Amino acid sequence: MKYNRTSVFHPVQIPFGLTIWSLWFAAMYGSHAVVCEFAPPPPEQGIFNWLNASFGLFTLIVVALLLFLGRRSWKLSRPPHDLNERQVFVTKVASGIHFIAALATVFVGLQLAFLPPCV
């Protein structure tokens, strides 16, 4: 049985969570450097500024997406199902990687959102 790349049973789903995390990571640190160079928030605001708020919001959106994808993959792999062994493997591994990527996003995102920027 052939699956297109958007199918939840296609092996490309396995690295998808880490791909989302790496894009988030590059966007966060890249935008942090650019904003701190051209429009840094006032240092007297500490951590309560627009930059940390935007980092926190973007991090929550990405974590919610990764948790949704992980839960969806995990639910597909649970019995009763009409899946073969390969499909169960792909969905379970993809689910685990989505959850690991969500955890990594939380840990890195907390550092960005709760430390003063541009110091």
CSV table of N, CA and C in Angstrom, one decimal:
chain,number,residue,atom,x,y,z
A,1,MET,N,0.8,-1.2,0.0
A,1,MET,CA,0.0,0.0,0.0
A,1,MET,C,0.9,1.2,0.0
A,2,LYS,N,0.7,2.2,-0.9
A,2,LYS,CA,1.4,3.4,-1.0
A,2,LYS,C,0.7,4.5,-0.2
A,3,TYR,N,1.6,5.4,0.4
A,3,TYR,CA,1.0,6.5,1.1
A,3,TYR,C,1.7,7.8,0.5
A,4,ASN,N,0.9,8.8,0.5
A,4,ASN,CA,1.5,10.1,0.1
A,4,ASN,C,2.3,10.7,1.3
A,5,ARG,N,3.1,11.7,1.1
A,5,ARG,CA,3.9,12.3,2.1
A,5,ARG,C,3.1,13.0,3.2
A,6,THR,N,1.9,13.3,2.9
A,6,THR,CA,1.1,14.0,3.9
A,6,THR,C,0.3,12.9,4.8
A,7,SER,N,0.4,11.7,4.5
A,7,SER,CA,-0.3,10.6,5.2
A,7,SER,C,0.4,10.5,6.6
A,8,VAL,N,-0.4,10.3,7.6
A,8,VAL,CA,0.2,10.1,9.0
A,8,VAL,C,0.9,8.7,9.1
A,9,PHE,N,0.8,7.9,8.1
A,9,PHE,CA,1.5,6.6,8.1
A,9,PHE,C,2.8,6.6,7.3
A,10,HIS,N,3.1,7.7,6.6
A,10,HIS,CA,4.3,7.8,5.8
A,10,HIS,C,5.5,8.0,6.7
A,11,PRO,N,6.6,7.4,6.5
A,11,PRO,CA,7.8,7.5,7.4
A,11,PRO,C,8.3,9.0,7.5
A,12,VAL,N,8.0,9.9,6.6
A,12,VAL,CA,8.4,11.2,6.7
A,12,VAL,C,7.8,11.9,8.0
A,13,GLN,N,6.8,11.3,8.5
A,13,GLN,CA,6.2,11.9,9.8
A,13,GLN,C,7.2,11.7,10.9
A,14,ILE,N,8.1,10.8,10.9
A,14,ILE,CA,9.0,10.5,12.0
A,14,ILE,C,9.9,11.7,12.3
A,15,PRO,N,10.6,12.4,11.3
A,15,PRO,CA,11.4,13.5,11.7
A,15,PRO,C,10.6,14.9,11.7
A,16,PHE,N,9.3,14.8,11.4
A,16,PHE,CA,8.5,16.0,11.3
A,16,PHE,C,8.5,16.9,12.5
A,17,GLY,N,8.4,16.3,13.7
A,17,GLY,CA,8.4,17.0,15.0
A,17,GLY,C,9.7,17.8,15.2
A,18,LEU,N,10.8,17.1,14.9
A,18,LEU,CA,12.1,17.8,15.1
A,18,LEU,C,12.3,18.8,14.0
A,19,THR,N,11.7,18.7,12.8
A,19,THR,CA,11.8,19.7,11.8
A,19,THR,C,11.1,20.9,12.3
A,20,ILE,N,9.9,20.7,12.8
A,20,ILE,CA,9.1,21.9,13.4
A,20,ILE,C,9.9,22.6,14.5
A,21,TRP,N,10.5,21.8,15.4
A,21,TRP,CA,11.3,22.4,16.4
A,21,TRP,C,12.5,23.1,15.9
A,22,SER,N,13.2,22.6,14.9
A,22,SER,CA,14.4,23.3,14.4
A,22,SER,C,14.0,24.6,13.7
A,23,LEU,N,12.9,24.6,13.0
A,23,LEU,CA,12.4,25.8,12.3
A,23,LEU,C,12.1,26.9,13.4
A,24,TRP,N,11.4,26.4,14.4
A,24,TRP,CA,11.0,27.3,15.6
A,24,TRP,C,12.3,27.9,16.2
A,25,PHE,N,13.3,27.0,16.4
A,25,PHE,CA,14.5,27.4,17.1
A,25,PHE,C,15.3,28.5,16.2
A,26,ALA,N,15.4,28.2,15.0
A,26,ALA,CA,16.1,29.2,14.1
A,26,ALA,C,15.3,30.5,14.0
A,27,ALA,N,14.0,30.4,13.9
A,27,ALA,CA,13.2,31.7,13.9
A,27,ALA,C,13.3,32.4,15.2
A,28,MET,N,13.3,31.8,16.3
A,28,MET,CA,13.4,32.5,17.6
A,28,MET,C,14.7,33.2,17.8
A,29,TYR,N,15.8,32.4,17.6
A,29,TYR,CA,17.1,33.0,17.8
A,29,TYR,C,17.5,34.0,16.7
A,30,GLY,N,17.1,33.7,15.5
A,30,GLY,CA,17.3,34.7,14.4
A,30,GLY,C,16.6,36.0,14.6
A,31,SER,N,15.3,35.9,15.0
A,31,SER,CA,14.5,37.1,15.2
A,31,SER,C,15.0,37.8,16.5
A,32,HIS,N,15.5,37.1,17.5
A,32,HIS,CA,16.0,37.7,18.7
A,32,HIS,C,17.2,38.6,18.3
A,33,ALA,N,18.1,38.1,17.5
A,33,ALA,CA,19.3,38.8,17.1
A,33,ALA,C,19.0,40.0,16.3
A,34,VAL,N,18.0,39.9,15.4
A,34,VAL,CA,17.7,41.0,14.5
A,34,VAL,C,17.0,42.1,15.4
A,35,VAL,N,16.0,41.7,16.2
A,35,VAL,CA,15.3,42.7,17.0
A,35,VAL,C,16.2,43.4,18.0
A,36,CYS,N,17.1,42.7,18.6
A,36,CYS,CA,18.1,43.3,19.5
A,36,CYS,C,19.0,44.2,18.8
A,37,GLU,N,19.3,44.0,17.6
A,37,GLU,CA,20.1,44.9,16.8
A,37,GLU,C,19.4,46.2,16.4
A,38,PHE,N,18.2,46.1,16.0
A,38,PHE,CA,17.5,47.2,15.4
A,38,PHE,C,16.4,47.9,16.2
A,39,ALA,N,15.7,47.1,17.1
A,39,ALA,CA,14.6,47.7,17.9
A,39,ALA,C,14.6,47.1,19.3
A,40,PRO,N,15.6,47.2,20.1
A,40,PRO,CA,15.6,46.5,21.4
A,40,PRO,C,14.6,47.1,22.4
A,41,PRO,N,14.0,46.3,23.2
A,41,PRO,CA,13.1,46.9,24.2
A,41,PRO,C,13.9,47.6,25.3
A,42,PRO,N,13.3,48.6,25.9
A,42,PRO,CA,14.0,49.3,27.0
A,42,PRO,C,14.5,48.3,28.1
A,43,PRO,N,15.7,48.4,28.5
A,43,PRO,CA,16.2,47.5,29.6
A,43,PRO,C,15.5,47.6,30.9
A,44,GLU,N,15.0,48.8,31.2
A,44,GLU,CA,14.3,49.0,32.5
A,44,GLU,C,13.0,48.2,32.6
A,45,GLN,N,12.5,47.7,31.5
A,45,GLN,CA,11.3,46.9,31.5
A,45,GLN,C,11.6,45.4,32.0
A,46,GLY,N,12.8,45.0,32.0
A,46,GLY,CA,13.2,43.7,32.4
A,46,GLY,C,12.6,42.6,31.5
A,47,ILE,N,11.9,41.6,32.1
A,47,ILE,CA,11.4,40.6,31.3
A,47,ILE,C,10.0,40.9,30.8
A,48,PHE,N,9.4,41.9,31.3
A,48,PHE,CA,8.0,42.3,30.9
A,48,PHE,C,8.0,43.3,29.8
A,49,ASN,N,8.2,42.7,28.6
A,49,ASN,CA,8.3,43.6,27.4
A,49,ASN,C,7.6,42.9,26.2
A,50,TRP,N,7.5,43.6,25.1
A,50,TRP,CA,6.8,43.0,24.0
A,50,TRP,C,7.5,41.9,23.3
A,51,LEU,N,8.9,41.9,23.4
A,51,LEU,CA,9.7,40.8,22.8
A,51,LEU,C,9.5,39.5,23.5
A,52,ASN,N,9.6,39.5,24.8
A,52,ASN,CA,9.4,38.3,25.6
A,52,ASN,C,7.9,37.8,25.5
A,53,ALA,N,7.0,38.7,25.4
A,53,ALA,CA,5.6,38.3,25.2
A,53,ALA,C,5.4,37.6,23.9
A,54,SER,N,6.0,38.2,22.9
A,54,SER,CA,5.8,37.5,21.5
A,54,SER,C,6.6,36.2,21.5
A,55,PHE,N,7.7,36.1,22.1
A,55,PHE,CA,8.4,34.8,22.2
A,55,PHE,C,7.6,33.8,22.9
A,56,GLY,N,7.0,34.2,24.0
A,56,GLY,CA,6.1,33.3,24.8
A,56,GLY,C,4.9,32.8,24.0
A,57,LEU,N,4.3,33.7,23.3
A,57,LEU,CA,3.1,33.4,22.6
A,57,LEU,C,3.4,32.4,21.4
A,58,PHE,N,4.5,32.7,20.7
A,58,PHE,CA,4.9,31.9,19.6
A,58,PHE,C,5.3,30.5,20.1
A,59,THR,N,6.0,30.4,21.2
A,59,THR,CA,6.4,29.2,21.8
A,59,THR,C,5.1,28.3,22.2
A,60,LEU,N,4.1,29.0,22.8
A,60,LEU,CA,2.9,28.2,23.2
A,60,LEU,C,2.2,27.7,21.9
A,61,ILE,N,2.2,28.4,20.9
A,61,ILE,CA,1.5,28.0,19.6
A,61,ILE,C,2.3,26.7,19.1
A,62,VAL,N,3.6,26.8,19.1
A,62,VAL,CA,4.4,25.6,18.6
A,62,VAL,C,4.2,24.4,19.5
A,63,VAL,N,4.3,24.6,20.8
A,63,VAL,CA,4.1,23.5,21.7
A,63,VAL,C,2.7,22.9,21.5
A,64,ALA,N,1.7,23.7,21.4
A,64,ALA,CA,0.3,23.2,21.2
A,64,ALA,C,0.3,22.4,19.9
A,65,LEU,N,0.9,22.9,18.8
A,65,LEU,CA,0.9,22.1,17.6
A,65,LEU,C,1.6,20.8,17.7
A,66,LEU,N,2.8,20.8,18.4
A,66,LEU,CA,3.5,19.5,18.6
A,66,LEU,C,2.8,18.5,19.4
A,67,LEU,N,2.1,19.0,20.5
A,67,LEU,CA,1.3,18.1,21.3
A,67,LEU,C,0.1,17.6,20.6
A,68,PHE,N,-0.5,18.4,19.8
A,68,PHE,CA,-1.6,17.9,19.0
A,68,PHE,C,-1.2,16.8,18.0
A,69,LEU,N,-0.1,17.1,17.3
A,69,LEU,CA,0.4,16.0,16.4
A,69,LEU,C,0.9,14.8,17.1
A,70,GLY,N,1.5,14.9,18.2
A,70,GLY,CA,1.9,13.7,19.0
A,70,GLY,C,0.7,12.9,19.5
A,71,ARG,N,-0.3,13.6,20.0
A,71,ARG,CA,-1.5,12.9,20.5
A,71,ARG,C,-2.3,12.3,19.4
A,72,ARG,N,-2.3,12.9,18.2
A,72,ARG,CA,-3.0,12.4,17.1
A,72,ARG,C,-2.3,11.1,16.6
A,73,SER,N,-1.0,11.1,16.5
A,73,SER,CA,-0.2,9.9,16.1
A,73,SER,C,-0.4,8.8,17.1
A,74,TRP,N,-0.4,9.1,18.4
A,74,TRP,CA,-0.5,8.1,19.4
A,74,TRP,C,-1.9,7.5,19.4
A,75,LYS,N,-2.9,8.3,19.2
A,75,LYS,CA,-4.3,7.7,19.2
A,75,LYS,C,-4.4,6.8,18.0
A,76,LEU,N,-3.8,7.1,16.9
A,76,LEU,CA,-3.9,6.2,15.7
A,76,LEU,C,-3.3,4.8,15.9
A,77,SER,N,-2.2,4.8,16.8
A,77,SER,CA,-1.5,3.6,17.0
A,77,SER,C,-2.2,2.7,18.1
A,78,ARG,N,-3.1,3.2,18.8
A,78,ARG,CA,-3.8,2.4,19.8
A,78,ARG,C,-4.8,1.5,19.3
A,79,PRO,N,-5.0,0.3,19.9
A,79,PRO,CA,-6.0,-0.6,19.4
A,79,PRO,C,-7.4,-0.1,19.8
A,80,PRO,N,-8.4,-0.5,19.1
A,80,PRO,CA,-8.5,-1.3,17.9
A,80,PRO,C,-8.2,-0.5,16.7
A,81,HIS,N,-7.4,-1.1,15.8
A,81,HIS,CA,-7.1,-0.5,14.6
A,81,HIS,C,-6.9,-1.5,13.5
A,82,ASP,N,-6.8,-1.0,12.2
A,82,ASP,CA,-6.6,-1.9,11.1
A,82,ASP,C,-5.3,-1.6,10.5
A,83,LEU,N,-4.3,-1.4,11.3
A,83,LEU,CA,-3.0,-1.0,10.8
A,83,LEU,C,-2.0,-2.2,10.8
A,84,ASN,N,-1.1,-2.2,9.8
A,84,ASN,CA,0.0,-3.2,9.8
A,84,ASN,C,1.1,-2.8,10.8
A,85,GLU,N,2.1,-3.7,10.9
A,85,GLU,CA,3.2,-3.4,11.9
A,85,GLU,C,4.0,-2.1,11.5
A,86,ARG,N,4.2,-1.9,10.3
A,86,ARG,CA,4.9,-0.7,9.8
A,86,ARG,C,4.2,0.6,10.2
A,87,GLN,N,2.9,0.6,10.0
A,87,GLN,CA,2.1,1.8,10.3
A,87,GLN,C,2.1,2.0,11.8
A,88,VAL,N,2.0,1.0,12.6
A,88,VAL,CA,2.0,1.1,14.0
A,88,VAL,C,3.4,1.7,14.5
A,89,PHE,N,4.4,1.2,13.9
A,89,PHE,CA,5.8,1.6,14.2
A,89,PHE,C,5.9,3.1,13.9
A,90,VAL,N,5.5,3.5,12.7
A,90,VAL,CA,5.7,4.9,12.3
A,90,VAL,C,4.9,5.8,13.2
A,91,THR,N,3.6,5.5,13.5
A,91,THR,CA,2.8,6.3,14.3
A,91,THR,C,3.3,6.4,15.8
A,92,LYS,N,3.8,5.3,16.3
A,92,LYS,CA,4.4,5.4,17.7
A,92,LYS,C,5.7,6.2,17.8
A,93,VAL,N,6.6,5.9,16.8
A,93,VAL,CA,7.8,6.7,16.8
A,93,VAL,C,7.6,8.2,16.5
A,94,ALA,N,6.8,8.5,15.6
A,94,ALA,CA,6.4,9.9,15.3
A,94,ALA,C,5.8,10.5,16.5
A,95,SER,N,4.9,9.9,17.2
A,95,SER,CA,4.3,10.4,18.4
A,95,SER,C,5.3,10.7,19.4
A,96,GLY,N,6.3,9.8,19.7
A,96,GLY,CA,7.3,10.0,20.7
A,96,GLY,C,8.2,11.2,20.3
A,97,ILE,N,8.5,11.3,19.1
A,97,ILE,CA,9.4,12.4,18.6
A,97,ILE,C,8.6,13.8,18.7
A,98,HIS,N,7.4,13.8,18.4
A,98,HIS,CA,6.6,15.0,18.6
A,98,HIS,C,6.6,15.4,20.0
A,99,PHE,N,6.4,14.5,20.9
A,99,PHE,CA,6.4,14.8,22.4
A,99,PHE,C,7.8,15.3,22.8
A,100,ILE,N,8.8,14.7,22.4
A,100,ILE,CA,10.2,15.1,22.7
A,100,ILE,C,10.4,16.5,22.2
A,101,ALA,N,10.0,16.8,20.9
A,101,ALA,CA,10.2,18.1,20.4
A,101,ALA,C,9.4,19.2,21.1
A,102,ALA,N,8.2,18.8,21.6
A,102,ALA,CA,7.4,19.7,22.4
A,102,ALA,C,8.1,20.1,23.7
A,103,LEU,N,8.7,19.0,24.4
A,103,LEU,CA,9.4,19.2,25.6
A,103,LEU,C,10.7,20.1,25.4
A,104,ALA,N,11.4,19.9,24.3
A,104,ALA,CA,12.5,20.7,24.0
A,104,ALA,C,12.1,22.2,23.7
A,105,THR,N,11.0,22.4,23.1
A,105,THR,CA,10.5,23.7,22.8
A,105,THR,C,10.1,24.4,24.1
A,106,VAL,N,9.5,23.7,25.0
A,106,VAL,CA,9.2,24.3,26.3
A,106,VAL,C,10.5,24.7,27.0
A,107,PHE,N,11.4,23.9,27.1
A,107,PHE,CA,12.7,24.2,27.9
A,107,PHE,C,13.4,25.4,27.2
A,108,VAL,N,13.6,25.4,25.9
A,108,VAL,CA,14.2,26.5,25.3
A,108,VAL,C,13.4,27.8,25.3
A,109,GLY,N,12.1,27.6,25.1
A,109,GLY,CA,11.2,28.8,25.1
A,109,GLY,C,11.1,29.5,26.5
A,110,LEU,N,11.2,28.7,27.6
A,110,LEU,CA,11.1,29.3,28.9
A,110,LEU,C,12.4,30.2,29.1
A,111,GLN,N,13.5,29.8,28.6
A,111,GLN,CA,14.7,30.6,28.7
A,111,GLN,C,14.6,31.9,28.0
A,112,LEU,N,14.0,31.8,26.8
A,112,LEU,CA,13.8,33.0,26.0
A,112,LEU,C,12.7,34.0,26.6
A,113,ALA,N,11.7,33.4,27.1
A,113,ALA,CA,10.6,34.2,27.6
A,113,ALA,C,10.8,34.8,29.0
A,114,PHE,N,11.7,34.2,29.8
A,114,PHE,CA,11.8,34.6,31.2
A,114,PHE,C,13.2,35.1,31.5
A,115,LEU,N,14.0,35.4,30.5
A,115,LEU,CA,15.3,36.1,30.8
A,115,LEU,C,15.2,37.5,30.1
A,116,PRO,N,15.8,38.5,30.6
A,116,PRO,CA,15.8,39.8,29.9
A,116,PRO,C,16.5,39.7,28.6
A,117,PRO,N,15.8,40.2,27.5
A,117,PRO,CA,16.4,40.1,26.2
A,117,PRO,C,17.5,41.2,26.0
A,118,CYS,N,18.3,40.9,25.0
A,118,CYS,CA,19.3,41.9,24.5
A,118,CYS,C,20.3,42.3,25.6
A,119,VAL,N,20.7,41.5,26.5
A,119,VAL,CA,21.6,41.8,27.5
A,119,VAL,C,23.0,41.4,27.1
